[in-house]
C-alpha atoms as a PDB file:
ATOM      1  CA  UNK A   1      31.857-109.064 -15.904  1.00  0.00           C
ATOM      2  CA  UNK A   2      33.319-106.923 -12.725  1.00  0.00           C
ATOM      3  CA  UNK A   3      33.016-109.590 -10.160  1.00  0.00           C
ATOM      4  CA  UNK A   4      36.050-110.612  -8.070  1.00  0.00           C
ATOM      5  CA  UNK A   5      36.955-113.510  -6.602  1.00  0.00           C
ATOM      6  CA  UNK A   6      38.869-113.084  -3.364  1.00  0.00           C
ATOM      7  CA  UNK A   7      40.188-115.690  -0.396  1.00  0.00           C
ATOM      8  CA  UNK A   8      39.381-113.457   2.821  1.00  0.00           C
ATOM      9  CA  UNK A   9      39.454-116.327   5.466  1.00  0.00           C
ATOM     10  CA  UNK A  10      43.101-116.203   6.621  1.00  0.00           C
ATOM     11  CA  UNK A  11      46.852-115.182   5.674  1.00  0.00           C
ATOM     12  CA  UNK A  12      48.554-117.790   3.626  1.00  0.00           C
ATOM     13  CA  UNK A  13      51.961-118.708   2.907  1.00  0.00           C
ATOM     14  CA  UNK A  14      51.771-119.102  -0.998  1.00  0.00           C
ATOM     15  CA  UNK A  15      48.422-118.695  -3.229  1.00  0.00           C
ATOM     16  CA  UNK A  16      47.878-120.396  -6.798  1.00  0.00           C
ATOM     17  CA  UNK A  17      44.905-119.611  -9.145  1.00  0.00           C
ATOM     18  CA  UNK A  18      43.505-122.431 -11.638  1.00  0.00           C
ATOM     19  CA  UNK A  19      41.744-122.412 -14.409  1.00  0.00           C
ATOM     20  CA  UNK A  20      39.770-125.164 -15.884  1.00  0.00           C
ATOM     21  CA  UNK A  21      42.464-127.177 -14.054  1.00  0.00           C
ATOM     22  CA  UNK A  22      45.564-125.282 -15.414  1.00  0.00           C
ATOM     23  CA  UNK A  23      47.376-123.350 -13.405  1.00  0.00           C
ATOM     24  CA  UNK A  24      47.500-119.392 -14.048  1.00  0.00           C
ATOM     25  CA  UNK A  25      50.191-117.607 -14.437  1.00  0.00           C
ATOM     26  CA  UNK A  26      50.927-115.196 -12.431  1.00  0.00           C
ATOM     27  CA  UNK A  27      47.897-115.383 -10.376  1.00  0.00           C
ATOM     28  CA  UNK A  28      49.141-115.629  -6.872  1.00  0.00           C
ATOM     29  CA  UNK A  29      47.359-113.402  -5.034  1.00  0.00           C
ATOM     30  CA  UNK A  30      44.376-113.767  -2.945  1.00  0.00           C
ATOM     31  CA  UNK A  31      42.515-112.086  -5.327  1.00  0.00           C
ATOM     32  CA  UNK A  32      41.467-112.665  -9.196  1.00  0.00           C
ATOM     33  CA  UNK A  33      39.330-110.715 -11.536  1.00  0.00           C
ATOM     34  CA  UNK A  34      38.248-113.250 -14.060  1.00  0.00           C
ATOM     35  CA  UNK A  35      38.083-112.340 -17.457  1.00  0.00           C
ATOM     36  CA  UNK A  36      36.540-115.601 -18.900  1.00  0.00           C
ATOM     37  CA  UNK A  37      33.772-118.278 -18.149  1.00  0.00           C
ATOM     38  CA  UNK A  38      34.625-121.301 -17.036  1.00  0.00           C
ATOM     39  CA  UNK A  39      36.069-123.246 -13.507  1.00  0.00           C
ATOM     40  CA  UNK A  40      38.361-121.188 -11.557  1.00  0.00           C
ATOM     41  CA  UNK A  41      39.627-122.577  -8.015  1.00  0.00           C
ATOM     42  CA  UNK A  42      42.465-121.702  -5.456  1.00  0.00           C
ATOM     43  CA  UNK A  43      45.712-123.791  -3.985  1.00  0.00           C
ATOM     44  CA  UNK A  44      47.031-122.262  -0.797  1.00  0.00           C
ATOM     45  CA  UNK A  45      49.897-123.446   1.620  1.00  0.00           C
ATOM     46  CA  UNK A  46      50.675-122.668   4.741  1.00  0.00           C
ATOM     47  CA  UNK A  47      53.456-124.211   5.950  1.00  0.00           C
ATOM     48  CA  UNK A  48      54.286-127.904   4.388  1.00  0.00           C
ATOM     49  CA  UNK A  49      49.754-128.083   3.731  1.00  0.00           C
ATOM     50  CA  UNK A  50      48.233-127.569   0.725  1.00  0.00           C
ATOM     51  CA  UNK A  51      44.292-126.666   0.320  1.00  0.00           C
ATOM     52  CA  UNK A  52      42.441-126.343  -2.530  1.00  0.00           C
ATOM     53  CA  UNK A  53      39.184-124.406  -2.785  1.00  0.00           C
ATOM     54  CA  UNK A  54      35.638-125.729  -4.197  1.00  0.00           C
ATOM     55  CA  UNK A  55      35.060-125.025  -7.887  1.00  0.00           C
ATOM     56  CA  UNK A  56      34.035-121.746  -8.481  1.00  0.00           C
ATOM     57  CA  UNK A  57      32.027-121.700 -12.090  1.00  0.00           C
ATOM     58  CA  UNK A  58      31.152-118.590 -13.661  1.00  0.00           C
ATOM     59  CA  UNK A  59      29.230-117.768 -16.431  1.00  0.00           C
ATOM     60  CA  UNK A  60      28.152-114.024 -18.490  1.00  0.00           C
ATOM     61  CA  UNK A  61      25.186-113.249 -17.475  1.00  0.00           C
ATOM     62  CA  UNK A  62      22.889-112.754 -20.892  1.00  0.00           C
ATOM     63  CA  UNK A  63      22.721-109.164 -22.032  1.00  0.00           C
ATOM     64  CA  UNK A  64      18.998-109.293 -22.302  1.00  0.00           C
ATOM     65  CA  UNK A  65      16.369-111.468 -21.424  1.00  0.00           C
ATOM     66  CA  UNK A  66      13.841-113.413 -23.420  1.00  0.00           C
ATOM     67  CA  UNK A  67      10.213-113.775 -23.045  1.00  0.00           C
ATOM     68  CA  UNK A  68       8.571-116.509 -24.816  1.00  0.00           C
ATOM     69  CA  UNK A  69       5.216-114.908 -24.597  1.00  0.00           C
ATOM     70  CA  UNK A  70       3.831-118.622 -23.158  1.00  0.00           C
ATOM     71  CA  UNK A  71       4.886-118.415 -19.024  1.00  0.00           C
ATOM     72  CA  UNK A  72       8.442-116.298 -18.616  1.00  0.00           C
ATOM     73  CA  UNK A  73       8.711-113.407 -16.482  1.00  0.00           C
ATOM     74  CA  UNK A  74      10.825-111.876 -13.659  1.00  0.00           C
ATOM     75  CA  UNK A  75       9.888-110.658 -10.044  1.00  0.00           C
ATOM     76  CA  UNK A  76      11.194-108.856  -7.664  1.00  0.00           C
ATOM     77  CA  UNK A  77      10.513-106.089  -4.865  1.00  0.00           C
ATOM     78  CA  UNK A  78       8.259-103.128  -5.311  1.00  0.00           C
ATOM     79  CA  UNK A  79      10.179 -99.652  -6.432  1.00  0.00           C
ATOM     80  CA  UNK A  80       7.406 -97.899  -5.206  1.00  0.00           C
ATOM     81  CA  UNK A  81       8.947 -96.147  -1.943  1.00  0.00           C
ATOM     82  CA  UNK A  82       7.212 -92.744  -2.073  1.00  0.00           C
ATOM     83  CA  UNK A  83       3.889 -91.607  -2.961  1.00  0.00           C
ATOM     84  CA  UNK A  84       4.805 -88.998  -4.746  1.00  0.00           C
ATOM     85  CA  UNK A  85       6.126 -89.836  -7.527  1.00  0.00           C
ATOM     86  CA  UNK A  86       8.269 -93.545  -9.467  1.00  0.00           C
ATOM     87  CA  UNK A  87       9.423 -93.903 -12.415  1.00  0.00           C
ATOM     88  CA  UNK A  88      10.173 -97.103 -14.515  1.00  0.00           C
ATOM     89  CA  UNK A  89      11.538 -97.840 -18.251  1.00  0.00           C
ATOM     90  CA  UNK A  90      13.520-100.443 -20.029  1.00  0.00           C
ATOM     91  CA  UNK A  91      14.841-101.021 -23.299  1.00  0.00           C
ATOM     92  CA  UNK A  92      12.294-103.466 -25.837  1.00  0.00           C
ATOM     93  CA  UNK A  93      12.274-105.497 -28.581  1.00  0.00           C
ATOM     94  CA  UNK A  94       8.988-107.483 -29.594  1.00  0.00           C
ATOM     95  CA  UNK A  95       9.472-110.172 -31.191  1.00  0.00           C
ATOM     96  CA  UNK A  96       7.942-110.390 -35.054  1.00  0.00           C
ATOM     97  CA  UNK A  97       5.241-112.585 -34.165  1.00  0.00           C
ATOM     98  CA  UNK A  98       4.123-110.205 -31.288  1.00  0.00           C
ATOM     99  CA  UNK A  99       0.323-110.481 -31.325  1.00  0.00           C
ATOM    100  CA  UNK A 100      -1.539-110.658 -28.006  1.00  0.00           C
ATOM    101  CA  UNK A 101      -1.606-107.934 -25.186  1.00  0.00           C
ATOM    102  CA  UNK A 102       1.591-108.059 -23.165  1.00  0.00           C
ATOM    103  CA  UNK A 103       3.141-106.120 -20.364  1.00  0.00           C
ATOM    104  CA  UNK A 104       6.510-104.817 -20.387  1.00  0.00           C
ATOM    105  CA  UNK A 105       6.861-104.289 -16.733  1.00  0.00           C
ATOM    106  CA  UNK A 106       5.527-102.526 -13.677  1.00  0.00           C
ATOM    107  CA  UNK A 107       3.436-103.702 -10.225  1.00  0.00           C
ATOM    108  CA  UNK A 108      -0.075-103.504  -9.479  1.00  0.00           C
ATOM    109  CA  UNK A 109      -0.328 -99.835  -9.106  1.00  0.00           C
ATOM    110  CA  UNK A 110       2.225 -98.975 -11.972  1.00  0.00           C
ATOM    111  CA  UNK A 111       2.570-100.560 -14.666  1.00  0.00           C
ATOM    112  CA  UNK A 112       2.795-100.516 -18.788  1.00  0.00           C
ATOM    113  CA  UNK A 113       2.000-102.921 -21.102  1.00  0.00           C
ATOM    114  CA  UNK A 114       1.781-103.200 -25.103  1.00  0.00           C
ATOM    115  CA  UNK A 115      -1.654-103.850 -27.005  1.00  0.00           C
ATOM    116  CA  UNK A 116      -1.784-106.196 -30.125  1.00  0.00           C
ATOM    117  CA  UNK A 117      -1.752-103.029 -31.990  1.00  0.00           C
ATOM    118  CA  UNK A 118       1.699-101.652 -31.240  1.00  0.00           C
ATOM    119  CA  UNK A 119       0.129 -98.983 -28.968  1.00  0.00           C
ATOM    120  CA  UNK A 120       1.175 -97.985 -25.481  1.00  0.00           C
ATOM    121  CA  UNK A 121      -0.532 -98.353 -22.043  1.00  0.00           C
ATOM    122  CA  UNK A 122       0.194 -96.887 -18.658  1.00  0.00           C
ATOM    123  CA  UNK A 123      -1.929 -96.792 -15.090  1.00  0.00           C
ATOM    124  CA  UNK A 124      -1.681 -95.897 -12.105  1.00  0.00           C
ATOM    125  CA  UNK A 125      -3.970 -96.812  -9.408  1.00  0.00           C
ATOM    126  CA  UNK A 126      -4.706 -94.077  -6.257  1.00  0.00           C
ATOM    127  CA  UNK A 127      -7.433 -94.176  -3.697  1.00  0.00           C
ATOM    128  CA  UNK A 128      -9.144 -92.029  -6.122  1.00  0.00           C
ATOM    129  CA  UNK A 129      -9.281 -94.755  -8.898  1.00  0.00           C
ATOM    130  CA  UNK A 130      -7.119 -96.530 -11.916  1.00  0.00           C
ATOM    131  CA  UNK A 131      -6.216 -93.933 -14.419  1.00  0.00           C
ATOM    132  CA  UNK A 132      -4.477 -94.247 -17.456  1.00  0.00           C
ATOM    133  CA  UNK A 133      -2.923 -92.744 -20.895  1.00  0.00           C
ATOM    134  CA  UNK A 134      -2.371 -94.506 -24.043  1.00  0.00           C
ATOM    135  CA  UNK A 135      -0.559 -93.869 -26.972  1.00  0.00           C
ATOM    136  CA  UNK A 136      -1.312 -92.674 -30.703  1.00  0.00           C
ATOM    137  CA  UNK A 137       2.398 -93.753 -31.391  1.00  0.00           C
ATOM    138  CA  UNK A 138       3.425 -97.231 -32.442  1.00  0.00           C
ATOM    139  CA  UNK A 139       6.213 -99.305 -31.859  1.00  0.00           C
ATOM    140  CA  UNK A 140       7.941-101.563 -34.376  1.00  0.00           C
ATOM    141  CA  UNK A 141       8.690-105.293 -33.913  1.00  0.00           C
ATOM    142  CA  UNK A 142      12.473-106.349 -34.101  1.00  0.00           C
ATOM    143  CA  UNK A 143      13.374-102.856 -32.889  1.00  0.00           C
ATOM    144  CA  UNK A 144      15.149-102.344 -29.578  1.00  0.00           C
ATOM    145  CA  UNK A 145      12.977 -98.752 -28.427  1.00  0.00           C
ATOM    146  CA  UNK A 146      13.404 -97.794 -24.860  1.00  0.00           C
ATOM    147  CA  UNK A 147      10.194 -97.552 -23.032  1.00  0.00           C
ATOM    148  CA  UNK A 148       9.449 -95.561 -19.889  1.00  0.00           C
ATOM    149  CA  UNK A 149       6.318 -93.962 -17.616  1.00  0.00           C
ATOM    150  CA  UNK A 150       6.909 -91.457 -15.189  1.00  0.00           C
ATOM    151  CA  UNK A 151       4.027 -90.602 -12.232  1.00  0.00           C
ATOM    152  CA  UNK A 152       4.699 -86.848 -10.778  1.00  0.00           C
ATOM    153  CA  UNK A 153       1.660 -87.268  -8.385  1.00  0.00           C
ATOM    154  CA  UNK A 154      -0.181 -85.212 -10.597  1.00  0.00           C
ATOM    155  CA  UNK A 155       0.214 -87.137 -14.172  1.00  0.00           C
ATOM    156  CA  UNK A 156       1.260 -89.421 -15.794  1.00  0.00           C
ATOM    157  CA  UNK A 157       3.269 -89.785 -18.902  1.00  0.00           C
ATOM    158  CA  UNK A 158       4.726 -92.358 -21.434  1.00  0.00           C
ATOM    159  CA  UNK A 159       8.123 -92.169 -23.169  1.00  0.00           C
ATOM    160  CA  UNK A 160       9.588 -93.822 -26.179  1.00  0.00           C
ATOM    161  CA  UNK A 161      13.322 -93.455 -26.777  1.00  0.00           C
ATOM    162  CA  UNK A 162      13.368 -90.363 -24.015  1.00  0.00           C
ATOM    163  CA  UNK A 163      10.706 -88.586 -25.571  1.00  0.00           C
ATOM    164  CA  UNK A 164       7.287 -87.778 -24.509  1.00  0.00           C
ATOM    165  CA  UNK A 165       4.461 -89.686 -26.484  1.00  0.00           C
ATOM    166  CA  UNK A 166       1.408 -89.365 -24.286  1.00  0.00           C
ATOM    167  CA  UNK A 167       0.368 -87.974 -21.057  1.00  0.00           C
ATOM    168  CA  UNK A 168      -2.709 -87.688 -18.545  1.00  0.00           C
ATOM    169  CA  UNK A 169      -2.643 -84.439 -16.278  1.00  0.00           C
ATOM    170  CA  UNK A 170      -5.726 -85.585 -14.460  1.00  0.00           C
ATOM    171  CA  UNK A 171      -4.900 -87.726 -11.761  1.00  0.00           C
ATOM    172  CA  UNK A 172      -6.683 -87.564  -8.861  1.00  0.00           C
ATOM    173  CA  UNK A 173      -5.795 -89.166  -5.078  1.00  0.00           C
ATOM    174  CA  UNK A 174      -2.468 -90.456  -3.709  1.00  0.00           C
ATOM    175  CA  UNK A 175      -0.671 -93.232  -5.158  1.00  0.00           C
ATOM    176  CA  UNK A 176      -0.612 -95.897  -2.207  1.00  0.00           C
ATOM    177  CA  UNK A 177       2.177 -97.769  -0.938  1.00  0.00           C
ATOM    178  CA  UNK A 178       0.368-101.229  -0.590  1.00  0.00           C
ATOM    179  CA  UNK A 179       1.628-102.302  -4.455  1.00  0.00           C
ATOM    180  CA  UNK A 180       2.785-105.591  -5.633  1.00  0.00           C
ATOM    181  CA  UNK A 181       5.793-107.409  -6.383  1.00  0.00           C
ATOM    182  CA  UNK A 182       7.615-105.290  -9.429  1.00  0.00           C
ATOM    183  CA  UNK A 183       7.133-107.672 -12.394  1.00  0.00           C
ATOM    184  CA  UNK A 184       9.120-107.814 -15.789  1.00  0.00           C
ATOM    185  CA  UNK A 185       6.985-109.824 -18.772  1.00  0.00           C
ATOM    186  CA  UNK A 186       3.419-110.135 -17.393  1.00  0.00           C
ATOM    187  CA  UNK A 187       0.487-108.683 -15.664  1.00  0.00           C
ATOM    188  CA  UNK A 188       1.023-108.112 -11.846  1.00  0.00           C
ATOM    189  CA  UNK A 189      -2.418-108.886 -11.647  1.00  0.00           C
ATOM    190  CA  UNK A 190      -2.174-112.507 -12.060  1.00  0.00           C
ATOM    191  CA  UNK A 191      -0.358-115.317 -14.621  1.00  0.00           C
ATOM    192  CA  UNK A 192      -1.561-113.338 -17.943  1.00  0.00           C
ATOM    193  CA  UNK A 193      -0.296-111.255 -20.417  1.00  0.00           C
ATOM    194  CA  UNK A 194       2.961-112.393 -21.029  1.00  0.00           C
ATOM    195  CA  UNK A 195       5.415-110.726 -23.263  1.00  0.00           C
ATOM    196  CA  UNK A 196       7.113-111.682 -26.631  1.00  0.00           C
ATOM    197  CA  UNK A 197       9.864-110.390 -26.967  1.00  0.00           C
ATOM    198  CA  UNK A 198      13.245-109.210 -25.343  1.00  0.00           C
ATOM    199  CA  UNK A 199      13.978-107.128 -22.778  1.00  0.00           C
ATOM    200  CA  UNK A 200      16.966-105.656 -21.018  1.00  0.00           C
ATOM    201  CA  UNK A 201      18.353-102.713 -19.366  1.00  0.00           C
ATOM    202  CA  UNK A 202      15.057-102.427 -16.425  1.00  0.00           C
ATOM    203  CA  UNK A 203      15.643 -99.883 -13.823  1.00  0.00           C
ATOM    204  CA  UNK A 204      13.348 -98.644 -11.512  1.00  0.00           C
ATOM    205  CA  UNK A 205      13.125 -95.247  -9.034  1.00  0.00           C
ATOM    206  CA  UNK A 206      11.125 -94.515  -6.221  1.00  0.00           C
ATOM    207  CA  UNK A 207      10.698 -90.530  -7.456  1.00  0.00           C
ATOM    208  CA  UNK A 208       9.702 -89.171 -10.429  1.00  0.00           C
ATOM    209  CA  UNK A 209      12.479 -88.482 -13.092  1.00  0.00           C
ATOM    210  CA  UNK A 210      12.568 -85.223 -14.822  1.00  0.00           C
ATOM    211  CA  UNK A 211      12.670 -85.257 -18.634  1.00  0.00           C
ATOM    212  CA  UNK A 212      16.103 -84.166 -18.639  1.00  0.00           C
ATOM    213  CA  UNK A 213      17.042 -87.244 -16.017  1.00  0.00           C
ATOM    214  CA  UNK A 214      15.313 -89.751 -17.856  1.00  0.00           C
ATOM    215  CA  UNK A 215      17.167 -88.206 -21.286  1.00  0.00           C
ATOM    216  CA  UNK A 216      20.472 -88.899 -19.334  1.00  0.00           C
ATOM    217  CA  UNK A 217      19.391 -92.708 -17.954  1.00  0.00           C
ATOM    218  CA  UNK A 218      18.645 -93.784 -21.956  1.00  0.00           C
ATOM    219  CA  UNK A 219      21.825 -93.285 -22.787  1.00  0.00           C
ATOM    220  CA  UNK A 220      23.230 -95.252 -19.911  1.00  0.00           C
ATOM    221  CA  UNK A 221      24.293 -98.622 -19.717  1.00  0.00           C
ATOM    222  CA  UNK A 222      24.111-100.490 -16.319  1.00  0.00           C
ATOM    223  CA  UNK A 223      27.878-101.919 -15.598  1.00  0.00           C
ATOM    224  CA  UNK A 224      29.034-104.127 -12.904  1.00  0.00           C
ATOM    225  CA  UNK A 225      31.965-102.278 -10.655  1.00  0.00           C
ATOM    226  CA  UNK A 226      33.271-105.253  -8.686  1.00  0.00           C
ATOM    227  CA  UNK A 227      29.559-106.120  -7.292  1.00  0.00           C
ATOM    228  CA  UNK A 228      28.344-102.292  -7.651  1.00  0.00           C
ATOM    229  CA  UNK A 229      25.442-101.652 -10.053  1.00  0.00           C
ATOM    230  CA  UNK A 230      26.858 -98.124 -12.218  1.00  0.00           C
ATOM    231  CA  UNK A 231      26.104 -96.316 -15.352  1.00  0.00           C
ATOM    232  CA  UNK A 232      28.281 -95.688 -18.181  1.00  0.00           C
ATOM    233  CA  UNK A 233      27.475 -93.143 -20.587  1.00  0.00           C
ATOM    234  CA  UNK A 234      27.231 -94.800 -24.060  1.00  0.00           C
END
């Protein structure tokens, strides 16, 4: 959804979009916003030559991703840019047969995971130690509940559906910027602790959100603008 596929090389004469081989009509631009999967490719002429373009296939990306609990997870860069304060939180749904230890996301330093209870855990590691905060509240399987922690440099707090559920004010040291890869579906640590369930809607800040900001980001869905990552109040 939002992408655009656009011919940027040269000028043509005449330009012809296809669709799983059949031309489209009206589509003679250089440009084309798809609006369903499938092959799409371009004729252009200059002059008495014709070229066609490579297949272009496209596909919706999935609106959430499943974790099989076994060996699935995602990785990417740290969010951890400032050592005062990150923030991370997605939107969860555990699947029923949910019954091992599994992390939702985080990196080494940051991170939040769900015990075979239905309770909450959050660290953070400074040069002071690993604290963390867990959670008297439960969360239901075959729920979607959004799930975020917040570090202010001086606590450190978990939130289910943008309220506050647990907190530790005594955290001692500076968070350091020497964390891991962020991870979505296991422990940062090392190949353990994998998830079961679904997960979508991950978004990560280097600063600490306020209540009010992280009130405003659950009811925000991430949207594609042509290639830009937005949010669109729901």
């Amino acid at each position: 959804p939002g992408i655009l596929l656009s011919e940027t090389s040269t000028t043509y004469d005449a330009y012809q979009w296809y669709y799983e081989d059949v031309i489209l009509s009206g589509e003679t631009s250089s440009t084309i916003t798809p609006t369903q999967d499938g092959d799409y490719f371009l004729e252009v002429t200059s002059g008495s030559c014709t070229f066609t373009s490579n297949n272009i296939d496209l596909i919706t990306c999935p609106t959430s991703i499943d974790f099989d609990g076994v060996d699935d997870y995602v990785q990417t860069s740290s969010v951890i840019d400032d050592v005062s304060g990150v923030s991370s939180m997605a939107w969860v749904n555990l699947k029923n047969t949910f019954s091992a230890k599994g992390y939702v996301l985080g990196e080494d330093d940051f991170k939040l995971y769900v015990n075979n209870d239905l309770t909450l855990v959050a660290s953070v590691t400074t040069d002071q130690g690993i604290f963390s905060v867990t959670t008297t509240n439960t969360i239901t399987t075959g729920e979607w509940v959004h799930l975020a922690i917040i570090y202010d440099s001086s606590s450190l707090k978990i939130y289910i559906n943008g309220s506050e559920v647990a907190s530790n004010s005594s955290i001692l040291g500076t968070l350091e910027l020497n964390s891991t890869d962020f991870f979505i579906g296991k422990n940062p640590a090392g190949n353990l602790d994998y998830l079961e369930g679904y997960v979508q809607e991950v978004k990560g800040f280097g600063k600490a959100l306020t209540a009010t900001q992280l009130q405003e980001q659950v009811y925000q869905t991430i949207v594609s603008n042509n290639g830009n990552v937005m949010g669109e109040i729901t």
